[in-house]
Structures are given as C-alpha cells and as structure tokens.
C-alpha cells in the first residue's frame, strides 16, 4: 500500500510518499503508526504524539481504530488548517 | 443550481466570481461573499509569506461533497468556492466562498458552514514564514467550536427560514 | 476603524466598496460581503420594479448607531453599509453590508446583525410594482426571529471568538 | 408639533407631513392615534388597526404608551421592511 505524508508529518518523515508492506499482524491505523515509529528516528519524531496525527484511508478521514485491510492509500497529517 | 469549485495557485477576483454566479439569474435575492486574506502579522510577528499545502484529490472530492451538502441543506441557487494553494503574500486573498439564495438566512448559514468545514476538516495546511523562522499554523479552538454548530440539531437559523 | 454609511439612489459597486475597505490594511483576515438583490418574482408574480422609501434623518442616525454598536461588539477593522432608496429594477442591488475583521467569526456575526437590523428596525419600506398592481412588502416572521438572536445573552458565535 | 407619515400610512392619510396642535388631554402616542382617527376617513383608514402602526418621536422608535410632551416630530409608519 501507498503511504502519503503532509505538512509537518511529511517534513519529519522526510518524504512525501512511499510504498510499504506491513506484516500480517498490523490491522489498524494505530498499529500501523506504532509499526512505523519503530522504523527509525524520523518516523519516531513524526509520530511521537500519535494523538495529534490524523489519518485518511483512500482519501477519507478515518479514526485510528480503522482497519487498514484493502487500503490502497493511507495518509498521515496534522490537524487541518485550511481556509 | 450552479457550483464552481477550484483550487489554484493564482489570486482570484472575488467580484468576477460573484458576477458569474448571479449573472442572468432573477431568483437570487441574497449573495454572501467571504474572502479570507493573509494578514501581515500574527501575535506581533511580521509575516513574510504563507504557504498552503493540500492533499490533491482528497481536497477536491471532500470539498465537492460539502458544497453539495450545503446546497441541499439551504436550497442554494449557487455556490462558488476558490481555495488557493502554494505561496501567498500578506494582503493577498487565500479563500473565497460565495453563496447565493432567494433569502439571506440560507446564504449566510451556507457560507459559514463551508468556511467552518474548510478551517477544520478540509485537507489543507498553512505554514507561515516569519523573518527568521517558519511555523505550521496550529488549529484554533474557536474554529472547532464553530464547526460543531453544524452537527447538532437544526439551529435557529434554519428554523428562521 | 473605518465606517462608511451611505443612502443613495444609484446602484453601487460591491467590489469597489470592498476594495476601499481593505486597501492598505494588513490587519484584516476576513471580509464578509452581503448584497441584497431585487428578485424578478415574488410568490409567482413577476416584479416590474421595487421602490424603497425611507425616513430621512432617522435612517442615517439609526444606522450609524447600529454600525457603531457592531464595531464595538465584534472589534471590527471596518464596516461599509450602502442602502439604496428610490426605484430599483429586478436584478439590481438593494443593499450592501461589508464587514472586515481579523477573524471570520466577528465579520460574519456583524454582517448578519446589521442585515437583521436593516430588515426589521431600520426605517425603510419596500413597495413592489407588479404588472397590474402594487403592494407594500409585509414583514417576514423569519426576519423577526433572526433579529431576536442579538438581544439575548451572548450567543455561541461570540463564545467561539 | 410636526407629524410625518411613511409608506402606506402616508398613502392612506394622503400627506407626507403636517403641523398639529392636539388638545391638552392627549398625552401619549396611543391617545394621539385615537385623536387622529376621529379627524376623518383617511385617518380612520390609516389607523384602523393601530397595533400594526409604529411610531417614532424625534426620530427614535417608541412604544405607543410613550408620552408626547415636548415632542417636535412624531412619525407614524408600518413595520419596517428595509434591507
């Protein structure tokens, strides 16, 4: 699946997107965030306060308990500040 | 019903967008136009520029869904939303929402609803460049409160229609 | 704070009024513009024209008092109110309210407050010419309800500021 | 004192303004409306439903129980329909 990062999550991770293949046991957005955190300092920095990071699956806002099965694209970003 | 939704790098002309919305119509009694402008300072610090980042695809799709929902909820004659992305200088416009309806209550409510959505849920992020630093804008508590209005039971303004 | 209040026979240019309000300012983050337009029909009857009568002197004085009150209540950076009097054709603008503030909640609230005032308490009266008859416009119940919002305790929008 | 009439009150009375000198016993706006009503058919028509007629004294909205003593200008008009 494709991961996309925006705003300061993107800056901290250091990339705009990437393809990943998480292990079988990772079934929710929250678990995916924990798994990413363990991948390196840049991820640990991006997800150091997971409560403030928002997620979207296939371009729909989701809560972090949402299942990731079947997702083509998961995005992580800070609270929105448009308008 | 006409709906125009655009994301663009260039500044927009609010007057031209509003004229396009009302041109040739005689069923419109009220037009509400909101323009958000990049201010020159924030908490006393001078702003050099602001950069708007967005989630391409999701931003357009979500915005269209909210415009559709506003049209149905307030029986609008027309809506135009233009949101800029990229680098914006102080004094330049950031966002435009124009709503047209037979009577003003629906036009006002729809414009506020769309702005509350854009401020709190639309996938856009603002980064401010100051003279010596940059900072991502933090969400405002007042925006969240404002947005909460629309998810409760029908409010006074709808009752008034 | 700048305040412009005009009653005039001629149509107005909303874009020019709005530009005049924000020109050279960098403390304005939100501009709300309301334009009321003469519709082409009312309850299925075609409107030939509308005539706005007013109470000269009282209209200007009262309007100035309400603009002043809006400025203080919502800390506005500027307000413009233009109200036409005399004969107005379908599609022509009747009234303009522009409010400018640092943030949108105050600009929206002030524009709605001023429109509610103009609709219910300002000494103006509309007479509609239909093809075969004329009729004085009756007050709308929804306008009275809308206006009642501002006399109660501070509402949600103020709390949100 | 000067009386001014607007909108359909003006049309029914048939004039935009006039000078009047009501008798001593007329002390409130409501009493003035009753006194005017007795002056002729046009006034009776204008004030036939006094509850819907609004009044201003010296260009301030007043209720019909307001005292008219000292008023320079009293206006009568229907509910306002501006904007």
XYZ file of N, CA and C in Angstrom, chain B residues 13-15 18 22 25-42 90-91 101-105 107-109 111-112 115-117 119-120 140-143 145-147 149 156-157 159-161, chain C residues 13-15 18 22 25-42 90-91 101-105 107-109 111-112 115-117 119-120 140-143 145-147 149 156-157 159-161:
318
model
N -10.361 36.866 -8.395
C -11.081 38.130 -8.426
C -12.482 37.871 -7.870
N -12.680 38.236 -6.598
C -13.950 37.937 -5.922
C -15.135 38.524 -6.690
N -14.958 39.735 -7.214
C -16.068 40.402 -7.909
C -16.463 39.632 -9.168
N -18.309 36.458 -8.190
C -19.664 36.748 -7.730
C -20.574 37.105 -8.902
N -24.221 35.207 -10.279
C -25.550 35.816 -10.291
C -26.002 36.225 -11.688
N -29.521 35.607 -13.649
C -30.482 34.966 -12.750
C -31.407 36.029 -12.180
N -32.681 35.711 -11.992
C -33.540 36.678 -11.299
C -34.223 36.052 -10.086
N -33.707 34.889 -9.657
C -34.271 34.215 -8.490
C -33.396 34.382 -7.255
N -32.336 35.181 -7.401
C -31.381 35.354 -6.298
C -31.668 36.662 -5.573
N -31.956 36.587 -4.288
C -32.219 37.784 -3.502
C -31.082 38.128 -2.557
N -30.159 37.181 -2.375
C -29.109 37.373 -1.384
C -27.826 36.692 -1.832
N -26.734 37.431 -1.768
C -25.421 36.867 -2.080
C -24.484 37.182 -0.925
N -23.892 36.137 -0.357
C -22.905 36.324 0.706
C -21.541 35.916 0.164
N -20.573 36.800 0.317
C -19.222 36.543 -0.163
C -18.267 36.587 1.012
N -17.504 35.526 1.187
C -16.453 35.539 2.206
C -15.097 35.507 1.515
N -14.215 36.410 1.912
C -12.833 36.373 1.431
C -11.918 36.288 2.640
N -11.071 35.266 2.662
C -10.042 35.142 3.691
C -8.752 35.710 3.140
N -8.096 36.533 3.931
C -6.926 37.270 3.459
C -5.723 36.964 4.352
N -4.552 36.868 3.743
C -3.317 36.660 4.511
C -2.974 37.944 5.259
N -2.970 37.866 6.602
C -2.647 39.062 7.388
C -1.139 39.333 7.396
N -0.750 40.521 7.844
C 0.646 40.939 7.822
C 1.409 40.575 9.077
N 0.673 40.121 10.112
C 1.369 39.712 11.336
C 0.500 38.748 12.118
N 1.156 37.997 12.961
C 0.474 37.006 13.806
C 1.116 37.081 15.173
N 1.241 38.551 2.260
C 0.311 39.334 3.074
C -0.533 40.274 2.212
N -1.807 40.355 2.518
C -2.725 41.190 1.749
C -3.381 40.440 0.599
N -28.792 32.730 -2.713
C -30.070 32.091 -2.380
C -31.186 33.117 -2.534
N -32.424 32.657 -2.431
C -33.562 33.577 -2.506
C -33.542 34.536 -1.322
N -33.248 34.011 -0.128
C -33.239 34.835 1.084
C -31.904 34.704 1.811
N -31.619 35.697 2.668
C -30.271 35.774 3.216
C -29.908 34.696 4.229
N -30.908 34.198 4.999
C -30.546 33.263 6.070
C -29.786 32.047 5.538
N -28.144 31.808 2.679
C -26.860 32.200 2.101
C -25.807 32.390 3.197
N -26.200 33.055 4.292
C -25.259 33.257 5.407
C -24.867 31.921 6.039
N -25.868 31.098 6.325
C -25.587 29.832 7.011
C -24.673 28.952 6.160
N -22.517 29.830 3.830
C -21.159 30.377 3.751
C -20.386 30.065 5.030
N -21.064 30.196 6.172
C -20.387 29.907 7.441
C -20.076 28.420 7.571
N -17.081 27.644 5.377
C -15.839 28.146 5.967
C -15.430 27.330 7.192
N -16.396 26.947 8.015
C -16.070 26.118 9.183
C -15.479 24.785 8.731
N -16.066 24.222 7.675
C -15.514 22.981 7.135
C -14.073 23.193 6.635
N -11.910 25.317 7.491
C -10.968 25.607 8.575
C -10.607 24.377 9.397
N -11.510 23.398 9.463
C -11.312 22.325 10.440
C -11.160 20.923 9.851
N -7.182 26.443 15.573
C -7.764 27.340 16.588
C -8.952 26.643 17.248
N -8.985 26.721 18.554
C -10.095 26.134 19.315
C -11.427 26.719 18.845
N -11.442 28.021 18.533
C -12.688 28.675 18.135
C -13.214 28.103 16.819
N -12.307 27.618 15.956
C -12.756 27.014 14.699
C -13.469 25.690 14.965
N -15.065 24.852 17.720
C -16.368 25.181 18.319
C -17.356 25.600 17.245
N -16.852 26.438 16.345
C -17.684 26.960 15.270
C -18.202 25.813 14.385
N -17.320 24.861 14.084
C -17.694 23.736 13.218
C -18.697 22.818 13.900
N -21.215 23.535 15.475
C -22.593 24.004 15.300
C -23.398 23.175 14.319
N -31.072 27.642 15.087
C -32.035 28.736 14.987
C -32.157 29.270 13.562
N -31.001 29.378 12.895
C -31.055 29.987 11.569
C -31.899 29.188 10.603
N -34.411 27.228 11.538
C -35.789 27.417 11.992
C -36.349 28.730 11.462
N -35.451 29.712 11.326
C -35.888 31.042 10.912
C -36.227 31.110 9.424
N -35.861 30.085 8.694
C -36.056 30.200 7.240
C -37.496 30.002 6.788
N -21.206 49.579 -6.491
C -20.259 48.572 -6.976
C -19.668 47.885 -5.744
N -20.164 46.683 -5.458
C -19.754 45.973 -4.243
C -18.242 45.769 -4.207
N -17.666 45.458 -5.353
C -16.225 45.187 -5.402
C -15.420 46.431 -5.040
N -15.692 47.095 -1.315
C -14.898 46.147 -0.547
C -13.414 46.476 -0.651
N -10.541 47.455 2.467
C -9.371 46.653 2.835
C -8.061 47.249 2.334
N -4.527 47.914 4.250
C -4.579 47.353 5.595
C -3.901 45.998 5.592
N -3.179 45.625 6.657
C -2.670 44.257 6.700
C -3.112 43.538 7.981
N -4.130 44.121 8.652
C -4.639 43.501 9.876
C -5.982 42.803 9.636
N -6.413 42.761 8.389
C -7.712 42.178 8.064
C -7.522 40.759 7.531
N -8.113 39.786 8.215
C -8.009 38.402 7.767
C -9.296 37.887 7.146
N -10.390 38.617 7.326
C -11.699 38.132 6.884
C -12.577 39.289 6.450
N -13.163 39.155 5.283
C -14.108 40.157 4.789
C -15.393 39.438 4.389
N -16.500 39.860 4.978
C -17.802 39.302 4.607
C -18.595 40.393 3.892
N -19.098 40.044 2.722
C -19.876 40.993 1.919
C -21.273 40.434 1.710
N -22.276 41.202 2.070
C -23.647 40.802 1.769
C -24.216 41.762 0.741
N -24.820 41.197 -0.315
C -25.541 42.024 -1.286
C -26.973 41.504 -1.373
N -27.920 42.383 -1.127
C -29.332 42.054 -1.315
C -29.753 42.533 -2.699
N -30.449 41.667 -3.426
C -30.765 41.944 -4.828
C -32.279 41.893 -5.021
N -32.802 42.762 -5.874
C -34.232 42.737 -6.202
C -34.514 41.521 -7.080
N -35.348 40.608 -6.563
C -35.675 39.407 -7.346
C -36.687 39.725 -8.446
N -36.834 38.800 -9.384
C -37.699 39.013 -10.539
C -39.135 38.585 -10.305
N -39.387 37.885 -9.192
C -40.761 37.494 -8.907
C -40.926 37.242 -7.422
N -42.163 37.313 -6.986
C -42.487 37.106 -5.572
C -43.767 36.277 -5.548
N -35.557 44.669 -11.088
C -35.114 43.298 -10.800
C -33.671 43.067 -11.262
N -32.915 42.382 -10.453
C -31.511 42.119 -10.762
C -30.579 43.189 -10.206
N -12.624 42.046 9.585
C -12.108 41.790 10.933
C -10.864 40.920 10.825
N -10.175 40.732 11.945
C -9.004 39.860 11.941
C -9.430 38.417 11.649
N -10.531 37.971 12.262
C -11.005 36.597 12.082
C -12.453 36.585 11.614
N -12.862 35.443 11.026
C -14.143 35.445 10.328
C -15.366 35.489 11.223
N -15.279 34.933 12.460
C -16.495 34.851 13.272
C -17.112 36.229 13.517
N -16.649 38.955 11.696
C -17.109 39.550 10.439
C -18.468 38.987 10.037
N -18.640 37.665 10.171
C -19.931 37.049 9.839
C -21.027 37.544 10.781
N -20.744 37.514 12.078
C -21.767 37.896 13.052
C -22.203 39.341 12.839
N -22.074 41.173 10.097
C -22.839 41.341 8.854
C -24.273 40.857 9.051
N -24.437 39.740 9.748
C -25.789 39.224 9.991
C -26.572 40.147 10.921
N -27.670 43.180 8.911
C -28.767 42.847 7.995
C -30.065 42.602 8.763
N -29.985 41.929 9.903
C -31.192 41.708 10.703
C -31.779 43.044 11.148
N -30.891 43.959 11.534
C -31.362 45.287 11.914
C -32.044 45.983 10.728
N -33.442 44.775 8.164
C -34.687 44.119 7.754
C -35.847 44.394 8.703
N -35.557 44.659 9.974
C -36.639 44.687 10.962
C -36.835 46.015 11.673
N -41.404 39.795 7.246
C -41.314 38.333 7.316
C -41.083 37.902 8.765
N -41.821 36.906 9.174
C -41.670 36.345 10.523
C -40.226 35.898 10.761
N -39.604 35.319 9.715
C -38.248 34.798 9.873
C -37.248 35.919 10.148
N -37.536 37.135 9.645
C -36.644 38.257 9.923
C -36.721 38.652 11.398
N -37.519 36.672 13.918
C -36.825 35.621 14.672
C -35.321 35.817 14.593
N -34.865 36.109 13.388
C -33.445 36.298 13.148
C -32.913 37.465 13.991
N -33.662 38.541 14.024
C -33.232 39.735 14.766
C -33.213 39.483 16.276
N -32.102 37.102 17.807
C -30.848 36.487 18.255
C -29.934 37.442 19.004
N -23.429 31.641 20.741
C -22.329 30.712 20.510
C -21.188 31.364 19.734
N -21.569 32.178 18.719
C -20.518 32.729 17.877
C -19.583 33.649 18.639
N -18.977 33.360 21.873
C -18.187 32.483 22.737
C -17.038 31.876 21.945
N -17.266 31.656 20.645
C -16.265 30.985 19.818
C -15.111 31.904 19.464
N -15.269 33.192 19.721
C -14.212 34.099 19.270
C -12.951 34.061 20.122
